[in-house]
């Protein structure tokens, strides 16, 4: 992919559409070992064009995520590169034992793509919110965990996963029209964070949907005389430790995930504990169901709410 990449088109397609409607279609021209398995999620994931064009490389196993992992592991043993697609909550929670045994214990290099992570699924309720998925996938030995911040980064993460000799969990959020964070192509390296802005006072370390939010927060903080760095920690495992023990007054972690077991805890686990870390995430409770903006506000993770928390800490 070159600097002429159509970021607007990718943004309109959403993260899933960019991966499966654009990137995967191009990959199929070069290799015939790919097999995509879906648990009745082909349309929400943007797979309709792929399954119509390459029907022999697509399997809809129905709403049976646990079986999907087992089938994918068997296909891998037969020489296929298997990609499993399901709602993030079910591919990680419902299928956790199967993922643990096949991807962790047996080291099967499956690519797990969870769509609709965080609070994306809105009125479907807490049964469908994926706010524990990072915590779960981090515990599996050998698993790489990536939360792309926009559609371009989703393609980058998927390209890495296809060529990586190990299991990968890619955490996608939202539907179509995902806001763009990157305006042009860039060099994606799994496990290596991206610095969007340099600041003197604090570090904002964000992942997934919160990266774009972090940029807005940095702008808002300038109005109060606070200079903030913005770091996109797209890979939560293995995590880039180079930004963790900085000389800033405060490290702030931002994630659309439970405050337990996610990016914030990953950062703290590698910290020398000499620096104050403020974890901004979904508190340890179930979220009142409503529209996406409403739930963000209830969780205290809007731009204004986060800015105020940071100012109070400082």
Coordinates of N, CA and C in Angstrom, one line a residue, residues 51-205:
X51 N -17.3 -13.6 0.1 CA -18.0 -15.0 0.1 C -18.7 -15.2 -1.3
X52 N -19.1 -14.1 -1.9 CA -19.7 -14.3 -3.3 C -18.6 -14.5 -4.3
X53 N -17.4 -14.0 -4.1 CA -16.4 -14.1 -5.1 C -15.6 -15.4 -4.9
X54 N -15.4 -15.8 -3.6 CA -14.6 -16.9 -3.3 C -15.4 -17.9 -2.4
X55 N -16.5 -18.4 -2.8 CA -17.3 -19.3 -2.0 C -16.6 -20.5 -1.4
X56 N -15.6 -21.0 -2.1 CA -14.9 -22.2 -1.6 C -13.9 -21.9 -0.5
X57 N -13.8 -20.6 -0.2 CA -12.8 -20.2 0.8 C -13.6 -19.5 2.0
X58 N -14.9 -19.8 2.1 CA -15.7 -19.2 3.1 C -16.6 -20.3 3.8
X59 N -16.7 -20.3 5.1 CA -17.6 -21.2 5.8 C -18.4 -20.4 6.8
X60 N -19.7 -20.5 6.8 CA -20.5 -19.9 7.8 C -20.9 -21.1 8.7
X61 N -20.4 -21.1 9.9 CA -20.7 -22.2 10.9 C -21.9 -21.9 11.7
X62 N -22.6 -20.8 11.5 CA -23.7 -20.4 12.3 C -23.3 -19.8 13.6
X63 N -24.3 -19.6 14.5 CA -23.9 -19.1 15.8 C -23.4 -20.2 16.7
X64 N -22.1 -20.5 16.4 CA -21.5 -21.7 17.1 C -20.0 -21.3 17.1
X65 N -19.6 -20.3 17.9 CA -18.3 -19.8 17.9 C -17.3 -20.8 18.4
X66 N -17.7 -21.6 19.4 CA -16.8 -22.6 20.0 C -16.4 -23.7 18.9
X67 N -17.4 -24.1 18.2 CA -17.2 -25.0 17.1 C -16.3 -24.4 16.0
X68 N -16.5 -23.1 15.7 CA -15.7 -22.4 14.7 C -14.2 -22.5 15.0
X69 N -13.8 -22.3 16.3 CA -12.4 -22.4 16.6 C -11.9 -23.8 16.4
X70 N -12.6 -24.8 16.7 CA -12.2 -26.2 16.5 C -12.1 -26.5 15.0
X71 N -13.0 -26.1 14.2 CA -13.0 -26.3 12.8 C -11.8 -25.6 12.2
X72 N -11.6 -24.4 12.6 CA -10.4 -23.6 12.1 C -9.1 -24.2 12.4
X73 N -9.0 -24.8 13.6 CA -7.8 -25.5 14.0 C -7.5 -26.7 13.1
X74 N -8.6 -27.4 12.8 CA -8.5 -28.6 11.9 C -8.1 -28.2 10.5
X75 N -8.6 -27.1 10.0 CA -8.3 -26.6 8.7 C -6.8 -26.2 8.7
X76 N -6.3 -25.6 9.8 CA -4.9 -25.2 9.9 C -4.0 -26.4 9.8
X77 N -4.4 -27.5 10.4 CA -3.6 -28.7 10.4 C -3.5 -29.3 8.9
X78 N -4.5 -28.9 8.1 CA -4.6 -29.4 6.7 C -3.9 -28.4 5.8
X79 N -3.2 -27.4 6.3 CA -2.5 -26.5 5.5 C -3.1 -25.2 5.1
X80 N -4.3 -24.9 5.7 CA -5.0 -23.6 5.4 C -4.5 -22.6 6.4
X81 N -4.7 -21.3 6.0 CA -4.5 -20.2 6.9 C -5.9 -19.7 7.3
X82 N -6.3 -20.0 8.5 CA -7.7 -19.8 8.9 C -7.9 -18.5 9.6
X83 N -9.0 -17.8 9.2 CA -9.4 -16.5 9.8 C -10.8 -16.7 10.4
X84 N -10.9 -16.4 11.7 CA -12.2 -16.6 12.4 C -12.8 -15.2 12.7
X85 N -14.1 -15.0 12.3 CA -14.7 -13.7 12.5 C -16.0 -13.9 13.3
X86 N -16.1 -13.1 14.3 CA -17.4 -13.2 15.1 C -17.4 -11.9 16.0
X87 N -18.6 -11.7 16.6 CA -18.6 -10.6 17.5 C -17.6 -10.7 18.6
X88 N -16.9 -9.6 18.9 CA -15.8 -9.7 19.9 C -16.1 -10.3 21.2
X89 N -17.3 -10.1 21.7 CA -17.7 -10.7 23.0 C -17.7 -12.2 22.9
X90 N -18.2 -12.8 21.8 CA -18.4 -14.2 21.7 C -17.1 -14.9 21.3
X91 N -16.3 -14.3 20.4 CA -15.1 -15.0 20.0 C -14.1 -15.1 21.1
X92 N -14.2 -14.2 22.1 CA -13.3 -14.2 23.2 C -13.8 -14.8 24.5
X93 N -15.1 -14.5 24.8 CA -15.7 -15.0 26.0 C -16.3 -16.4 25.9
X94 N -17.2 -16.6 24.9 CA -17.8 -17.9 24.7 C -16.8 -18.9 24.3
X95 N -15.8 -18.5 23.5 CA -14.9 -19.4 22.9 C -13.5 -19.5 23.7
X96 N -13.5 -18.9 24.9 CA -12.2 -18.8 25.5 C -11.5 -20.1 25.7
X97 N -12.2 -21.1 26.2 CA -11.5 -22.4 26.4 C -10.9 -23.0 25.1
X98 N -11.7 -22.9 24.0 CA -11.2 -23.4 22.8 C -10.0 -22.6 22.3
X99 N -10.1 -21.3 22.4 CA -8.9 -20.4 22.0 C -7.7 -20.8 22.9
X100 N -7.9 -20.9 24.2 CA -6.8 -21.3 25.1 C -6.2 -22.6 24.7
X101 N -7.0 -23.6 24.4 CA -6.4 -24.9 24.1 C -5.7 -24.9 22.8
X102 N -6.4 -24.4 21.7 CA -5.8 -24.5 20.4 C -4.7 -23.5 20.1
X103 N -5.0 -22.2 20.5 CA -4.1 -21.1 20.2 C -2.9 -21.1 21.2
X104 N -3.3 -21.3 22.4 CA -2.3 -21.2 23.5 C -1.5 -22.4 23.7
X105 N -2.2 -23.5 24.1 CA -1.5 -24.8 24.4 C -1.0 -25.5 23.2
X106 N -1.7 -25.5 22.1 CA -1.3 -26.2 20.9 C -0.6 -25.3 19.9
X107 N -0.6 -24.0 20.2 CA 0.1 -23.0 19.3 C -0.4 -23.0 17.9
X108 N -1.7 -23.2 17.7 CA -2.3 -23.1 16.4 C -2.4 -21.6 16.0
X109 N -1.8 -21.2 14.9 CA -1.8 -19.8 14.5 C -3.1 -19.2 13.9
X110 N -4.1 -19.3 14.6 CA -5.4 -18.8 14.1 C -5.4 -17.2 14.2
X111 N -6.1 -16.6 13.2 CA -6.4 -15.2 13.3 C -7.8 -15.0 13.7
X112 N -8.0 -14.4 14.9 CA -9.3 -14.1 15.4 C -9.6 -12.7 15.3
X113 N -10.7 -12.4 14.6 CA -11.1 -11.0 14.3 C -12.5 -10.8 15.1
X114 N -12.4 -10.0 16.1 CA -13.6 -9.6 16.9 C -14.2 -8.3 16.4
X115 N -15.4 -8.3 16.0 CA -16.1 -7.1 15.5 C -17.0 -6.6 16.6
X116 N -17.3 -5.3 16.6 CA -18.2 -4.7 17.5 C -17.7 -4.7 19.0
X117 N -16.4 -4.4 19.1 CA -15.8 -4.4 20.5 C -16.3 -3.2 21.3
X118 N -15.9 -3.2 22.6 CA -16.3 -2.1 23.5 C -17.8 -2.0 23.6
X119 N -18.3 -0.8 23.4 CA -19.7 -0.5 23.6 C -20.4 -0.3 22.2
X120 N -19.7 -0.8 21.1 CA -20.2 -0.5 19.8 C -21.6 -1.0 19.5
X121 N -22.0 -2.1 20.1 CA -23.3 -2.7 19.8 C -24.5 -2.1 20.5
X122 N -24.3 -1.0 21.2 CA -25.3 -0.1 21.7 C -26.5 -0.9 22.3
X123 N -27.6 -0.8 21.6 CA -28.9 -1.3 22.2 C -29.0 -2.8 22.3
X124 N -28.0 -3.6 21.9 CA -28.0 -5.0 22.1 C -27.7 -5.4 23.5
X125 N -27.1 -4.4 24.3 CA -27.0 -4.6 25.7 C -25.7 -5.3 26.2
X126 N -25.6 -5.4 27.5 CA -24.4 -5.8 28.1 C -24.0 -7.3 27.7
X127 N -25.0 -8.1 27.3 CA -24.6 -9.4 26.9 C -23.8 -9.4 25.6
X128 N -23.8 -8.3 24.9 CA -23.1 -8.2 23.6 C -21.9 -7.2 23.7
X129 N -21.7 -6.5 24.8 CA -20.6 -5.6 24.9 C -19.3 -6.4 25.1
X130 N -18.2 -6.1 24.5 CA -16.9 -6.7 24.7 C -16.0 -5.8 25.4
X131 N -16.1 -5.8 26.7 CA -15.3 -4.9 27.6 C -14.3 -5.7 28.4
X132 N -14.3 -7.1 28.2 CA -13.3 -7.9 28.9 C -12.4 -8.6 28.0
X133 N -12.5 -8.4 26.7 CA -11.8 -9.2 25.7 C -10.3 -9.1 25.7
X134 N -9.8 -7.8 25.9 CA -8.4 -7.6 26.0 C -7.8 -8.4 27.1
X135 N -8.5 -8.3 28.3 CA -8.0 -9.0 29.5 C -7.9 -10.5 29.3
X136 N -8.9 -11.0 28.6 CA -8.9 -12.5 28.4 C -7.8 -12.9 27.4
X137 N -7.7 -12.2 26.3 CA -6.8 -12.6 25.3 C -5.3 -12.4 25.8
X138 N -5.1 -11.4 26.6 CA -3.7 -11.2 27.2 C -3.2 -12.4 28.0
X139 N -4.1 -13.2 28.5 CA -3.7 -14.3 29.4 C -3.2 -15.5 28.6
X140 N -3.5 -15.5 27.3 CA -3.2 -16.7 26.6 C -1.7 -16.6 26.1
X141 N -0.9 -17.6 26.4 CA 0.5 -17.5 26.0 C 0.7 -17.5 24.5
X142 N 1.5 -16.6 24.0 CA 1.8 -16.6 22.6 C 0.8 -15.8 21.8
X143 N -0.2 -15.3 22.4 CA -1.3 -14.5 21.7 C -0.8 -13.1 21.5
X144 N -0.9 -12.6 20.3 CA -0.7 -11.2 20.0 C -2.1 -10.5 20.0
X145 N -2.2 -9.3 20.7 CA -3.4 -8.6 20.8 C -3.3 -7.2 20.2
X146 N -4.1 -6.9 19.2 CA -4.0 -5.6 18.5 C -5.4 -5.0 18.5
X147 N -5.4 -3.7 18.8 CA -6.7 -2.9 18.8 C -6.4 -1.7 17.8
X148 N -6.7 -1.9 16.5 CA -6.5 -0.8 15.6 C -7.3 0.5 15.9
X149 N -6.7 1.6 15.6 CA -7.4 2.9 15.9 C -8.3 3.4 14.7
X150 N -8.1 2.9 13.5 CA -8.9 3.3 12.4 C -8.9 2.2 11.3
X151 N -9.5 2.4 10.2 CA -9.7 1.4 9.2 C -8.3 1.1 8.5
X152 N -7.5 2.1 8.3 CA -6.2 1.8 7.7 C -5.3 1.0 8.6
X153 N -5.3 1.3 9.9 CA -4.6 0.4 10.8 C -5.1 -1.0 11.0
X154 N -6.4 -1.1 10.8 CA -7.0 -2.5 10.8 C -6.5 -3.3 9.6
X155 N -6.3 -2.7 8.5 CA -5.7 -3.4 7.3 C -4.3 -3.8 7.7
X156 N -3.5 -2.9 8.2 CA -2.1 -3.1 8.6 C -2.0 -4.3 9.6
X157 N -2.9 -4.3 10.6 CA -2.9 -5.3 11.6 C -3.2 -6.7 11.0
X158 N -4.2 -6.7 10.0 CA -4.6 -7.9 9.4 C -3.4 -8.5 8.5
X159 N -2.7 -7.6 7.8 CA -1.6 -8.0 7.0 C -0.5 -8.6 7.8
X160 N -0.3 -8.0 9.0 CA 0.7 -8.6 9.9 C 0.3 -10.0 10.4
X161 N -1.0 -10.1 10.7 CA -1.5 -11.4 11.2 C -1.4 -12.5 10.2
X162 N -1.7 -12.2 8.9 CA -1.6 -13.2 7.9 C -0.2 -13.8 7.8
X163 N 0.8 -12.9 8.0 CA 2.2 -13.4 7.8 C 2.9 -13.7 9.1
X164 N 2.2 -13.6 10.2 CA 2.8 -13.9 11.6 C 2.6 -15.4 11.9
X165 N 3.7 -16.0 12.4 CA 3.6 -17.4 12.8 C 3.2 -17.6 14.2
X166 N 1.9 -17.3 14.5 CA 1.4 -17.4 15.8 C 0.0 -16.8 15.8
X167 N -0.8 -17.1 16.9 CA -2.2 -16.6 17.0 C -2.2 -15.1 17.2
X168 N -3.2 -14.5 16.6 CA -3.4 -13.0 16.7 C -4.9 -12.8 17.0
X169 N -5.2 -11.9 17.9 CA -6.5 -11.3 18.1 C -6.6 -9.9 17.7
X170 N -7.4 -9.6 16.7 CA -7.6 -8.2 16.2 C -9.0 -7.7 16.7
X171 N -8.9 -6.6 17.5 CA -10.1 -6.1 18.1 C -10.7 -4.9 17.3
X172 N -11.8 -5.1 16.6 CA -12.4 -4.0 15.8 C -13.5 -3.4 16.5
X173 N -13.8 -2.1 16.2 CA -14.9 -1.4 16.9 C -15.8 -0.7 15.8
X174 N -17.0 -0.4 16.2 CA -17.9 0.4 15.4 C -18.4 -0.3 14.2
X175 N -19.1 0.4 13.3 CA -19.7 -0.1 12.1 C -19.0 0.5 10.9
X176 N -19.7 1.1 10.0 CA -19.1 1.8 8.9 C -18.8 3.3 9.3
X177 N -18.1 4.0 8.4 CA -17.7 5.4 8.7 C -16.9 5.6 9.9
X178 N -15.9 4.8 10.1 CA -15.0 5.0 11.2 C -14.1 6.2 11.0
X179 N -14.0 7.1 12.0 CA -13.2 8.3 11.8 C -11.7 7.9 11.5
X180 N -11.1 8.7 10.6 CA -9.7 8.4 10.3 C -8.8 9.1 11.3
X181 N -7.7 8.4 11.7 CA -6.7 8.9 12.5 C -5.5 9.2 11.6
X182 N -5.2 8.2 10.7 CA -4.1 8.4 9.8 C -4.6 9.0 8.5
X183 N -3.8 9.9 8.0 CA -4.2 10.6 6.7 C -3.5 10.0 5.5
X184 N -2.4 9.1 5.8 CA -1.7 8.5 4.7 C -1.1 7.2 5.2
X185 N -0.5 6.5 4.3 CA 0.1 5.2 4.6 C 1.3 5.4 5.6
X186 N 1.6 4.3 6.3 CA 2.7 4.4 7.3 C 3.2 3.0 7.6
X187 N 4.3 2.9 8.3 CA 4.9 1.6 8.5 C 4.4 1.0 9.9
X188 N 3.6 0.0 9.8 CA 3.0 -0.6 11.0 C 4.0 -1.7 11.5
X189 N 4.3 -1.6 12.7 CA 5.1 -2.7 13.4 C 4.4 -3.2 14.6
X190 N 4.0 -4.4 14.6 CA 3.3 -5.0 15.8 C 4.3 -4.9 17.0
X191 N 3.7 -4.4 18.1 CA 4.5 -4.3 19.3 C 5.3 -3.0 19.4
X192 N 5.1 -2.1 18.4 CA 5.8 -0.8 18.4 C 4.8 0.3 18.3
X193 N 4.7 1.1 19.4 CA 3.6 2.1 19.4 C 4.0 3.2 18.4
X194 N 3.0 4.1 18.2 CA 3.1 5.2 17.3 C 2.9 6.5 18.1
X195 N 3.9 7.5 18.0 CA 3.7 8.8 18.6 C 3.1 9.8 17.7
X196 N 1.9 10.3 18.1 CA 1.2 11.2 17.2 C 1.6 12.7 17.6
X197 N 2.0 12.9 18.8 CA 2.3 14.3 19.2 C 3.2 14.2 20.4
X198 N 4.1 15.2 20.5 CA 5.0 15.4 21.6 C 4.5 16.4 22.5
X199 N 4.6 16.1 23.8 CA 4.2 17.0 24.9 C 5.2 17.0 26.0
X200 N 5.1 18.0 26.8 CA 6.1 18.2 27.9 C 5.6 17.7 29.3
X201 N 4.3 17.7 29.5 CA 3.7 17.5 30.8 C 3.2 16.1 31.1
X202 N 2.4 15.6 30.2 CA 1.9 14.2 30.5 C 1.9 13.4 29.2
X203 N 1.8 12.1 29.4 CA 1.6 11.1 28.3 C 0.2 10.6 28.2
X204 N -0.4 10.7 27.1 CA -1.7 10.1 26.8 C -1.5 8.8 26.0
X205 N -1.6 7.7 26.6 CA -1.4 6.4 25.9 C -2.7 5.7 25.7

